[in-house]
Amino acid sequence: MSKSLNLYGGLALGGVAILTAAYNFADRNVTPLVDTDRVLGEAPASLDMGFMLRPAIASTTAGDGPLGIGREALPEEVTAWDVDVRPDGHGLPAGSGNVSDGDDLFQDYCAVCHGVFAEGVDNWPKLAGGTDTLDRDDPLKTVGSYWPYVSTVWDYVHRSMPFGNAQSLSPDEVYAITAYILYSNDLVDDDFVLSNENFTEVTLPNVDGFFVDDRDTVELPVFSQEPCMENCKETVEITMRATVLDVTPDQTAAREAFQAEEAAEAAAEAAEATEEAAPATAETAAQPATEEAAPAAETAAAAGDLDPELVAAGEKVFKKCAACHQIGEGAENKTGPHLNGVMGRTLGAVDGFNYSKTMAEMGASGTVWTEEAMAAFLAKPRDYVKGTKMSFAGLKKEDEIAAINAYLKSFAQ
Amino acid sequence: MTASSNDMKSSRRAFLRGALAAGGTVAGASMAKAAGPDPLITEVQPWASGLGEGVDATPYGLPIKFESDVVRRNVEWLTADVISSINFTPIHALDGTITPQGCAFERHHSGAIELSKKDYRLMINGLVDRPLVFTYEDLERFPREQHVYFCECAANTGMEWAGAQLNGAQFTHGMIHNMEYTGVPLRTLLAEAGLDAAGDLSDKWVYVEGADASSNGRSIPMEKALDDVLVAFKANGEALRMEHGYPARLVVPGWEGNMWVKWLRRIEVADAPVESREETSKYTDTMADGTSRKWTWVMDAKSVITSPSPQSPIRHGKGPLVITGLAWSGRGAITRVDVTVDGGKTWQQARLAAPGQPMALTRFYVDHIWDGEEMLLQARAHDETGYVQPTKTQLRDIRGLNSVYHNNCIQTWWVKPSGEAENVEIS
């Protein structure tokens, strides 16, 4: 912070000057607007009201004061939204949570992406480990190895997690989860309790590992030299090529689709040219079209019994699921299995998805995703399938469950 | 039935044969000779005879189908999920400087949300005289400004720190867009709430936060907040797109894209930075010794040749060639761009399409006569502060290989005699 004080020291005057400019600017632009309205003889009441209010709430800072736009925020509104927590504990609500409860909560809400021990799953963030890796190739940046402040963990978990169900955790739950993350980084013992009382006593290892941007002093002078324009080097060698790695995404799909269209045209042209070829081409062209039409009709028949409004409502509710589950054409297994054709299927039956033991066993014993089963699961996932990997608290409203059921049914294939 | 160039059949094939025959004779400044009359000219084409689409066929127009590959693209292995991910602007296929909204890169932390103007609220609280709530309509009643600014993700080119990785300007440099914003200066909104309560402004901060589930929040020093930051609701003349923060986002000229909070819902005047996730665990630049720079907000001067490039190879053989690219700086206006075709042995100054504007993209051209031999193409930007875009080696010497963010190195394309191009590093 000392560096930032140096950076912004002496700016107070500048700031005030800019503010004054803003007021002046505002005045110049608003006054003619009202004049125009008067000329037209139909000044909107609201505008006049605005101007009458202005003197009453005029600022003492500069100029004519505010424009009187907007309304005062109510204390409960500020409380609802102003929940950020800072390193000094500013913004922290009263509460506490221990490592053991945090472990349970973490397994329920976080482990599906962050791993049982906060070690991370696939490409999802690893929250533990990485000690002494910051100066090596590919450092592992975790809460324990990199994050400077516990407040950042608390604040982020509280406001932005769990992924797909943010702002659903109580302060005590957030204290507990934070305690577990500290524990998983070997920073506290297993009997540790984190609370607003002892919060600022916890210091993360890398708290002193950051310094304020010094590019202006370290880089700017080096990178402000007039560069060489002629005879700058004798030889040039290629030292590395991107195609050796071959990690660039395939972007040929669109191009190929267009080329296929062109090729089809060319084929049609060729067909026109030779009489014998013409019927053959027509046949080939017609065949896939018929095949495509068949399943489409089937889906339509299956979906025929569904209330389109309910399906549409389900599509909205499904946004809660979409962080982990895909559905529809091209759906694949992600954090959760794809859900195409899930209704009527046995539990745990999607190939290539690693289900929890219970889910797999229920499937093996013949349990099927009926409407009732799905409703029970969605109401309380961990009660219906003990040990499910799905870290979702459940849908509280029955109409949401009914809507989801209808939506899932609409993807019979 | 609509007349379209797709309807032409034998006429095009005949012409393709003609063009192929002529292709072999293209050399130097000599003009190509047609093998015969071009049927596209000598024959009446369907679109010149029949009728096209009527008005209203497409109430909101999209690019013609022939441009269907000019789209944003994602690099799947970069992130765990598309909900919290990034894609890339197809800069290799665009010209000019303004990025159309429909192909401007997206970066979401919890997905792009549908937030209506009716449901939009913006709160200003903290060290202000009056905590305020604005509706969307309120925002439109404040005096407005218009500015063109680039928005670049701090991680743009971040995959290239350790070596040449991604083969295309879209992927190496496409986390950028440049739009004309209409909005209200943040200082106007702060003045409306009153800053007397904040006292001395020199050490104060403004914390800005989005309405989506990620609740992305960043701390901005008051000096910048009172300078040129905008709360924008229009881009390129129309409403922001959902993926860019409809109905209102923050515009923080010249500073890293993560600070341009979308779906802006709250502005808090504070006496300290929040040290949120996005300004501690992310968007901090780790040096070779393991310490990390924080508050690296400014985007340094940078440029890239957009064509020719791996996704935009030369198809026309030797002779006149337009080399073009983009340059920008978060420190101010671009004043000069140098281009080399021989890997930096000799450089020439490129022609700027228009004088550089502060913190906006500048388009440059080199009207080159290509001899058909291989080229090692590079561009080098200069900005009005005298900063000259560094080489990868210069950056690595200071920062090492692990800083992830703020890679503004000079990019090299190896153009082969075939006209194909590849992302390479050179000595």
mmCIF file of C-alpha atoms in Angstrom, chain B residues 127-268:
data_model
loop_
_atom_site.group_PDB
_atom_site.id
_atom_site.type_symbol
_atom_site.label_atom_id
_atom_site.label_comp_id
_atom_site.label_asym_id
_atom_site.label_seq_id
_atom_site.Cartn_x
_atom_site.Cartn_y
_atom_site.Cartn_z
ATOM 1 C CA LEU B 127 -18.036 6.643 1.152
ATOM 2 C CA VAL B 128 -20.583 8.791 -0.655
ATOM 3 C CA ASP B 129 -22.875 11.540 0.576
ATOM 4 C CA ARG B 130 -25.997 9.746 -0.637
ATOM 5 C CA PRO B 131 -26.072 6.042 -1.494
ATOM 6 C CA LEU B 132 -28.123 5.906 -4.690
ATOM 7 C CA VAL B 133 -29.988 3.422 -6.854
ATOM 8 C CA PHE B 134 -30.383 4.062 -10.574
ATOM 9 C CA THR B 135 -32.659 2.301 -13.007
ATOM 10 C CA TYR B 136 -31.618 1.816 -16.617
ATOM 11 C CA GLU B 137 -33.826 4.757 -17.605
ATOM 12 C CA ASP B 138 -32.037 6.911 -15.049
ATOM 13 C CA LEU B 139 -28.719 6.204 -16.757
ATOM 14 C CA GLU B 140 -30.064 7.541 -20.040
ATOM 15 C CA ARG B 141 -30.884 10.898 -18.389
ATOM 16 C CA PHE B 142 -27.278 11.770 -17.561
ATOM 17 C CA PRO B 143 -25.142 13.711 -20.030
ATOM 18 C CA ARG B 144 -23.531 11.183 -22.352
ATOM 19 C CA GLU B 145 -20.228 10.804 -24.141
ATOM 20 C CA GLN B 146 -18.982 8.717 -27.043
ATOM 21 C CA HIS B 147 -15.541 7.180 -27.338
ATOM 22 C CA VAL B 148 -13.872 4.401 -29.260
ATOM 23 C CA TYR B 149 -11.808 2.129 -27.027
ATOM 24 C CA PHE B 150 -10.197 -1.293 -27.305
ATOM 25 C CA CYS B 151 -10.929 -3.910 -24.661
ATOM 26 C CA GLU B 152 -8.159 -6.486 -24.353
ATOM 27 C CA CYS B 153 -8.102 -9.410 -21.963
ATOM 28 C CA ALA B 154 -4.940 -9.385 -19.838
ATOM 29 C CA ALA B 155 -4.402 -12.992 -20.954
ATOM 30 C CA ASN B 156 -4.361 -12.143 -24.673
ATOM 31 C CA THR B 157 -1.242 -13.837 -26.131
ATOM 32 C CA GLY B 158 -0.802 -15.451 -22.698
ATOM 33 C CA MET B 159 -0.471 -18.919 -24.215
ATOM 34 C CA GLU B 160 2.648 -17.801 -26.093
ATOM 35 C CA TRP B 161 4.894 -17.055 -23.094
ATOM 36 C CA ALA B 162 6.748 -20.353 -23.191
ATOM 37 C CA GLY B 163 6.839 -20.642 -26.970
ATOM 38 C CA ALA B 164 4.848 -20.420 -30.197
ATOM 39 C CA GLN B 165 1.677 -22.400 -29.506
ATOM 40 C CA LEU B 166 -1.456 -21.384 -31.339
ATOM 41 C CA ASN B 167 -1.464 -21.138 -35.084
ATOM 42 C CA GLY B 168 -3.582 -18.133 -35.953
ATOM 43 C CA ALA B 169 -3.902 -14.423 -35.173
ATOM 44 C CA GLN B 170 -7.410 -15.119 -33.887
ATOM 45 C CA PHE B 171 -5.982 -17.396 -31.198
ATOM 46 C CA THR B 172 -2.783 -15.534 -30.397
ATOM 47 C CA HIS B 173 -4.291 -12.026 -30.392
ATOM 48 C CA GLY B 174 -8.079 -12.357 -30.599
ATOM 49 C CA MET B 175 -8.957 -11.580 -26.974
ATOM 50 C CA ILE B 176 -9.546 -8.009 -28.092
ATOM 51 C CA HIS B 177 -12.326 -5.899 -29.517
ATOM 52 C CA ASN B 178 -12.726 -2.247 -30.317
ATOM 53 C CA MET B 179 -16.056 -0.477 -30.175
ATOM 54 C CA GLU B 180 -17.596 2.959 -30.124
ATOM 55 C CA TYR B 181 -19.232 3.279 -26.716
ATOM 56 C CA THR B 182 -21.983 5.570 -25.614
ATOM 57 C CA GLY B 183 -22.268 6.020 -21.900
ATOM 58 C CA VAL B 184 -22.141 8.186 -18.829
ATOM 59 C CA PRO B 185 -18.765 9.082 -17.302
ATOM 60 C CA LEU B 186 -18.329 7.330 -13.975
ATOM 61 C CA ARG B 187 -17.292 10.672 -12.465
ATOM 62 C CA THR B 188 -20.742 12.065 -13.301
ATOM 63 C CA LEU B 189 -22.418 9.233 -11.380
ATOM 64 C CA LEU B 190 -19.996 9.617 -8.473
ATOM 65 C CA ALA B 191 -20.701 13.348 -8.376
ATOM 66 C CA GLU B 192 -24.408 12.577 -8.272
ATOM 67 C CA ALA B 193 -23.833 10.516 -5.124
ATOM 68 C CA GLY B 194 -21.450 13.136 -3.751
ATOM 69 C CA LEU B 195 -17.840 12.497 -2.741
ATOM 70 C CA ASP B 196 -17.556 14.833 0.256
ATOM 71 C CA ALA B 197 -17.897 11.837 2.515
ATOM 72 C CA ALA B 198 -14.810 10.319 0.927
ATOM 73 C CA GLY B 199 -12.630 13.225 2.056
ATOM 74 C CA ASP B 200 -9.156 13.169 0.503
ATOM 75 C CA LEU B 201 -9.670 11.343 -2.794
ATOM 76 C CA SER B 202 -6.010 10.589 -3.465
ATOM 77 C CA ASP B 203 -5.997 7.278 -1.589
ATOM 78 C CA LYS B 204 -9.573 6.205 -2.289
ATOM 79 C CA TRP B 205 -10.798 3.360 -4.434
ATOM 80 C CA VAL B 206 -13.878 2.470 -6.383
ATOM 81 C CA TYR B 207 -14.974 -1.137 -6.223
ATOM 82 C CA VAL B 208 -17.134 -2.253 -9.159
ATOM 83 C CA GLU B 209 -19.167 -5.440 -9.263
ATOM 84 C CA GLY B 210 -21.317 -7.350 -11.776
ATOM 85 C CA ALA B 211 -24.821 -8.742 -11.348
ATOM 86 C CA ASP B 212 -24.073 -12.259 -12.617
ATOM 87 C CA ALA B 213 -23.401 -15.252 -10.379
ATOM 88 C CA SER B 214 -19.629 -14.781 -10.578
ATOM 89 C CA SER B 215 -20.153 -11.361 -9.017
ATOM 90 C CA ASN B 216 -16.910 -10.331 -10.693
ATOM 91 C CA GLY B 217 -15.516 -7.361 -8.842
ATOM 92 C CA ARG B 218 -12.458 -5.170 -9.221
ATOM 93 C CA SER B 219 -10.953 -2.282 -7.296
ATOM 94 C CA ILE B 220 -10.082 0.790 -9.347
ATOM 95 C CA PRO B 221 -8.079 3.719 -7.951
ATOM 96 C CA MET B 222 -10.159 6.889 -7.661
ATOM 97 C CA GLU B 223 -7.831 8.772 -10.004
ATOM 98 C CA LYS B 224 -8.794 6.472 -12.901
ATOM 99 C CA ALA B 225 -12.462 6.382 -11.872
ATOM 100 C CA LEU B 226 -12.615 10.193 -12.117
ATOM 101 C CA ASP B 227 -10.644 10.295 -15.340
ATOM 102 C CA ASP B 228 -12.084 8.430 -18.324
ATOM 103 C CA VAL B 229 -14.112 5.453 -17.055
ATOM 104 C CA LEU B 230 -17.566 5.125 -18.621
ATOM 105 C CA VAL B 231 -20.729 3.308 -17.685
ATOM 106 C CA ALA B 232 -21.672 2.296 -21.228
ATOM 107 C CA PHE B 233 -24.996 1.112 -22.560
ATOM 108 C CA LYS B 234 -24.462 1.308 -26.302
ATOM 109 C CA ALA B 235 -21.706 -0.087 -28.467
ATOM 110 C CA ASN B 236 -21.288 0.661 -32.159
ATOM 111 C CA GLY B 237 -24.562 2.544 -32.011
ATOM 112 C CA GLU B 238 -26.784 -0.210 -30.665
ATOM 113 C CA ALA B 239 -27.475 -1.813 -27.319
ATOM 114 C CA LEU B 240 -24.719 -3.929 -25.843
ATOM 115 C CA ARG B 241 -25.034 -7.612 -26.628
ATOM 116 C CA MET B 242 -25.946 -9.952 -23.804
ATOM 117 C CA GLU B 243 -22.463 -11.447 -23.895
ATOM 118 C CA HIS B 244 -20.907 -8.019 -23.453
ATOM 119 C CA GLY B 245 -22.931 -7.020 -20.400
ATOM 120 C CA TYR B 246 -26.351 -5.829 -21.554
ATOM 121 C CA PRO B 247 -27.804 -3.487 -20.488
ATOM 122 C CA ALA B 248 -24.766 -1.691 -18.986
ATOM 123 C CA ARG B 249 -21.085 -2.407 -18.529
ATOM 124 C CA LEU B 250 -18.048 -0.558 -17.326
ATOM 125 C CA VAL B 251 -15.515 0.728 -19.852
ATOM 126 C CA VAL B 252 -12.040 1.252 -18.391
ATOM 127 C CA PRO B 253 -9.987 2.691 -21.271
ATOM 128 C CA GLY B 254 -6.548 1.186 -21.790
ATOM 129 C CA TRP B 255 -6.842 -1.146 -18.793
ATOM 130 C CA GLU B 256 -7.207 -4.927 -18.766
ATOM 131 C CA GLY B 257 -10.552 -6.319 -19.868
ATOM 132 C CA ASN B 258 -11.352 -8.046 -16.566
ATOM 133 C CA MET B 259 -11.946 -4.608 -15.037
ATOM 134 C CA TRP B 260 -14.611 -3.790 -17.634
ATOM 135 C CA VAL B 261 -17.272 -5.282 -15.382
ATOM 136 C CA LYS B 262 -20.325 -6.486 -17.297
ATOM 137 C CA TRP B 263 -23.909 -6.293 -16.043
ATOM 138 C CA LEU B 264 -22.549 -3.600 -13.710
ATOM 139 C CA ARG B 265 -24.709 -3.538 -10.591
ATOM 140 C CA ARG B 266 -22.708 -1.821 -7.873
ATOM 141 C CA ILE B 267 -20.100 0.896 -7.439
ATOM 142 C CA GLU B 268 -18.657 1.266 -3.961
#
